[in-house]
Coordinates of C-alpha atoms in Angstrom, one line a residue:
M454 CA 25.6 22.8 -25.7
K455 CA 24.7 25.2 -22.8
N456 CA 21.0 24.2 -23.1
N457 CA 22.0 20.5 -22.7
I458 CA 24.0 21.2 -19.6
V459 CA 21.2 23.2 -18.1
L460 CA 18.7 20.4 -19.0
W461 CA 20.9 17.7 -17.4
A462 CA 21.4 19.8 -14.3
L463 CA 17.7 20.3 -13.9
L464 CA 17.0 16.5 -14.4
L465 CA 19.7 15.7 -11.8
L466 CA 18.3 18.1 -9.3
T467 CA 14.7 16.7 -9.7
A468 CA 16.0 13.1 -9.5
L469 CA 17.9 13.5 -6.2
P470 CA 14.9 14.0 -3.9
L471 CA 13.2 10.9 -5.4
S472 CA 16.4 8.9 -5.1
A473 CA 16.8 10.0 -1.4
Q474 CA 13.2 9.0 -0.7
N475 CA 13.7 5.6 -2.4
T476 CA 16.8 5.1 -0.3
D477 CA 14.8 5.9 2.8
L478 CA 12.2 3.4 1.7
Q479 CA 14.8 0.7 1.2
K480 CA 16.2 1.3 4.6
A481 CA 12.7 1.3 6.2
V482 CA 11.8 -2.1 4.8
A483 CA 15.2 -3.8 5.1
R484 CA 14.1 -5.7 8.2
Y485 CA 11.7 -7.7 6.0
K486 CA 14.6 -9.2 4.1
K487 CA 15.5 -11.5 7.0
A488 CA 11.9 -12.3 8.0
T489 CA 9.9 -15.1 6.6
V490 CA 6.7 -14.3 8.4
V491 CA 5.5 -11.0 9.9
T492 CA 2.5 -10.7 12.1
A493 CA 0.7 -7.8 13.8
T494 CA -2.5 -6.9 15.5
A495 CA -4.9 -5.0 13.2
T496 CA -7.6 -2.5 13.9
K497 CA -10.0 -1.7 11.1
T498 CA -11.8 1.6 11.1
S499 CA -14.7 1.9 8.5
H500 CA -15.7 5.5 7.9
K501 CA -18.7 6.5 5.9
D502 CA -19.3 10.2 5.3
A503 CA -23.1 9.8 5.6
I504 CA -22.8 8.0 9.0
A505 CA -21.8 9.8 12.2
K506 CA -20.0 7.0 14.0
D507 CA -17.1 4.9 12.6
V508 CA -17.2 1.1 12.9
I509 CA -14.1 -0.2 14.6
T510 CA -13.2 -3.9 14.6
K511 CA -10.0 -6.0 15.4
G512 CA -8.1 -8.8 13.9
T513 CA -4.6 -9.7 12.6
L514 CA -2.1 -9.0 9.8
T515 CA 0.0 -11.8 8.4
M516 CA 2.6 -11.3 5.7
K517 CA 4.6 -14.3 4.3
K518 CA 7.2 -14.5 1.6
P519 CA 7.2 -14.4 -1.3
A520 CA 3.9 -12.5 -1.9
D521 CA 1.2 -13.3 0.7
V522 CA -0.5 -10.6 2.7
G523 CA -3.6 -11.2 4.8
I524 CA -5.7 -9.0 7.0
T525 CA -8.3 -10.9 8.9
I526 CA -10.9 -8.9 10.9
D527 CA -13.8 -10.0 13.1
D528 CA -13.0 -13.7 13.1
G529 CA -12.8 -13.8 9.3
K530 CA -16.0 -12.0 8.5
D531 CA -13.9 -9.3 6.9
Q532 CA -10.7 -10.2 5.1
L533 CA -8.3 -8.6 2.6
I534 CA -6.0 -11.2 1.1
M535 CA -3.3 -10.9 -1.5
H536 CA -1.8 -14.1 -2.8
G537 CA 0.6 -13.1 -5.5
S538 CA -1.5 -11.5 -8.2
E539 CA -4.8 -12.8 -6.8
F540 CA -6.9 -10.7 -4.5
T541 CA -9.8 -11.7 -2.3
M542 CA -11.9 -9.3 -0.3
V543 CA -14.4 -10.7 2.2
V544 CA -16.9 -8.1 3.5
K545 CA -19.5 -9.3 6.0
G546 CA -18.9 -12.9 4.9
K547 CA -19.4 -12.2 1.2
S548 CA -16.3 -12.9 -1.0
H549 CA -15.1 -10.8 -4.0
K550 CA -12.2 -12.0 -6.1
T551 CA -10.0 -10.3 -8.7
S552 CA -6.4 -10.2 -9.9
S553 CA -3.9 -7.5 -10.7
Q554 CA -4.1 -8.7 -14.4
K555 CA -7.9 -8.2 -14.6
N556 CA -8.0 -5.2 -12.3
P557 CA -5.0 -2.9 -12.9
Q558 CA -5.7 -0.7 -9.8
F559 CA -4.3 -3.6 -7.8
A560 CA -1.1 -4.0 -9.8
T561 CA 0.9 -1.3 -8.0
F562 CA -0.5 -2.4 -4.6
Q563 CA 0.9 -5.9 -5.4
A564 CA 4.3 -4.5 -6.5
V565 CA 4.6 -2.4 -3.4
F566 CA 3.9 -5.3 -1.0
E567 CA 6.2 -7.6 -2.9
Y568 CA 8.9 -4.9 -2.7
I569 CA 8.4 -4.7 1.1
L570 CA 8.5 -8.5 1.6
K571 CA 11.8 -8.6 -0.4
G572 CA 13.2 -6.0 2.0
G573 CA 13.6 -3.3 -0.6
E574 CA 15.2 -5.3 -3.4
G575 CA 14.3 -4.2 -6.8
S576 CA 12.8 -0.8 -7.9
L577 CA 9.5 0.9 -7.8
A578 CA 10.7 3.7 -10.0
S579 CA 8.6 2.6 -13.0
L580 CA 5.3 2.9 -11.1
S581 CA 3.8 6.1 -12.3
D582 CA 0.8 5.9 -9.9
L583 CA 3.0 5.7 -6.8
T584 CA 4.3 8.7 -4.8
V585 CA 6.8 8.3 -2.0
T586 CA 7.2 11.0 0.6
R587 CA 8.8 11.5 4.0
Q588 CA 6.7 12.8 6.9
G589 CA 8.9 13.0 10.0
S590 CA 9.9 9.4 10.9
H591 CA 7.5 7.9 8.5
I592 CA 7.6 7.0 4.8
V593 CA 4.3 7.5 3.1
L594 CA 3.5 5.6 -0.1
T595 CA 0.4 6.8 -2.0
I596 CA -1.0 4.8 -4.8
T597 CA -3.4 6.6 -7.0
P598 CA -4.8 4.2 -9.6
Q599 CA -5.0 5.8 -13.1
S600 CA -7.7 5.2 -15.7
D601 CA -8.3 6.3 -19.2
S602 CA -12.0 6.9 -19.0
K603 CA -14.7 8.3 -16.7
K604 CA -16.4 4.9 -16.8
E605 CA -13.3 3.1 -15.6
R606 CA -12.9 5.7 -12.8
R607 CA -16.5 5.1 -11.6
R608 CA -15.9 1.4 -11.5
M609 CA -12.8 1.6 -9.3
L610 CA -13.3 0.4 -5.8
F611 CA -10.7 2.8 -4.4
S612 CA -9.5 6.2 -5.4
S613 CA -6.2 5.8 -3.6
F614 CA -4.3 3.6 -1.1
V615 CA -2.0 5.2 1.5
L616 CA 0.6 3.1 3.3
T617 CA 2.6 4.6 6.2
I618 CA 5.8 2.9 7.3
D619 CA 7.9 3.8 10.3
K620 CA 11.5 4.4 9.1
N621 CA 13.0 3.3 12.5
T622 CA 11.1 0.0 13.2
S623 CA 10.1 -1.1 9.6
E624 CA 6.5 -1.4 10.8
I625 CA 3.6 -0.6 8.5
K626 CA 1.6 1.7 10.8
T627 CA -1.4 2.2 8.6
L628 CA -3.1 1.2 5.4
R629 CA -5.8 3.5 4.3
M630 CA -8.1 2.7 1.3
N631 CA -10.0 5.8 0.2
E632 CA -13.3 5.2 -1.6
R633 CA -16.3 7.1 -2.6
G634 CA -18.1 8.4 0.4
G635 CA -15.5 7.3 3.0
Y636 CA -12.5 5.2 3.7
T637 CA -11.3 2.0 5.4
E638 CA -8.2 2.3 7.5
Y639 CA -6.2 -0.5 9.1
T640 CA -3.8 0.4 12.0
F641 CA -1.2 -2.2 12.9
T642 CA 0.6 -2.7 16.3
G643 CA 2.4 -5.5 18.2
Y644 CA 4.7 -6.6 15.3
Q645 CA 6.6 -9.9 15.3
F646 CA 9.2 -10.6 12.7
K647 CA 10.0 -14.3 12.4

């Protein structure tokens, strides 16, 4: 009996910080509940470890309910589009398509953005590849796609996605996609919630 009480106490103590972080996340994204369309200015930084100078380009972020997120850079030459479970990535005018059903590394990405667009309704607790932390006035969501084999890991486009949200303004500040040999980071400013 004592062992069960100790076990329950330990479980409760480890669950409280996660619960507090989820509450912070819900509060941080509550503003999206009333908005139908959210837009912002986007700045894309492409960093390659083998190249000394980063490439910086500008564009826009558009988020629409229920599950549309689009980042358009350099007059559409580069795009990252999520339309429900469908993903389109345009790099230098060349289009690549996938879905969260075919490519599981995007399933949590989709779930996180749908959660944000719903203003924090629902739960992200079942996502084992998602970590939520607080860093000052920011909530940081880190998605680390899991794979069962080395071959799958090698085929993954990204090793992790890191999303930073300002707790006070509900603005997504950055989206960083880490990849082999570098990263792509989007910085967002000038938000409009409509």
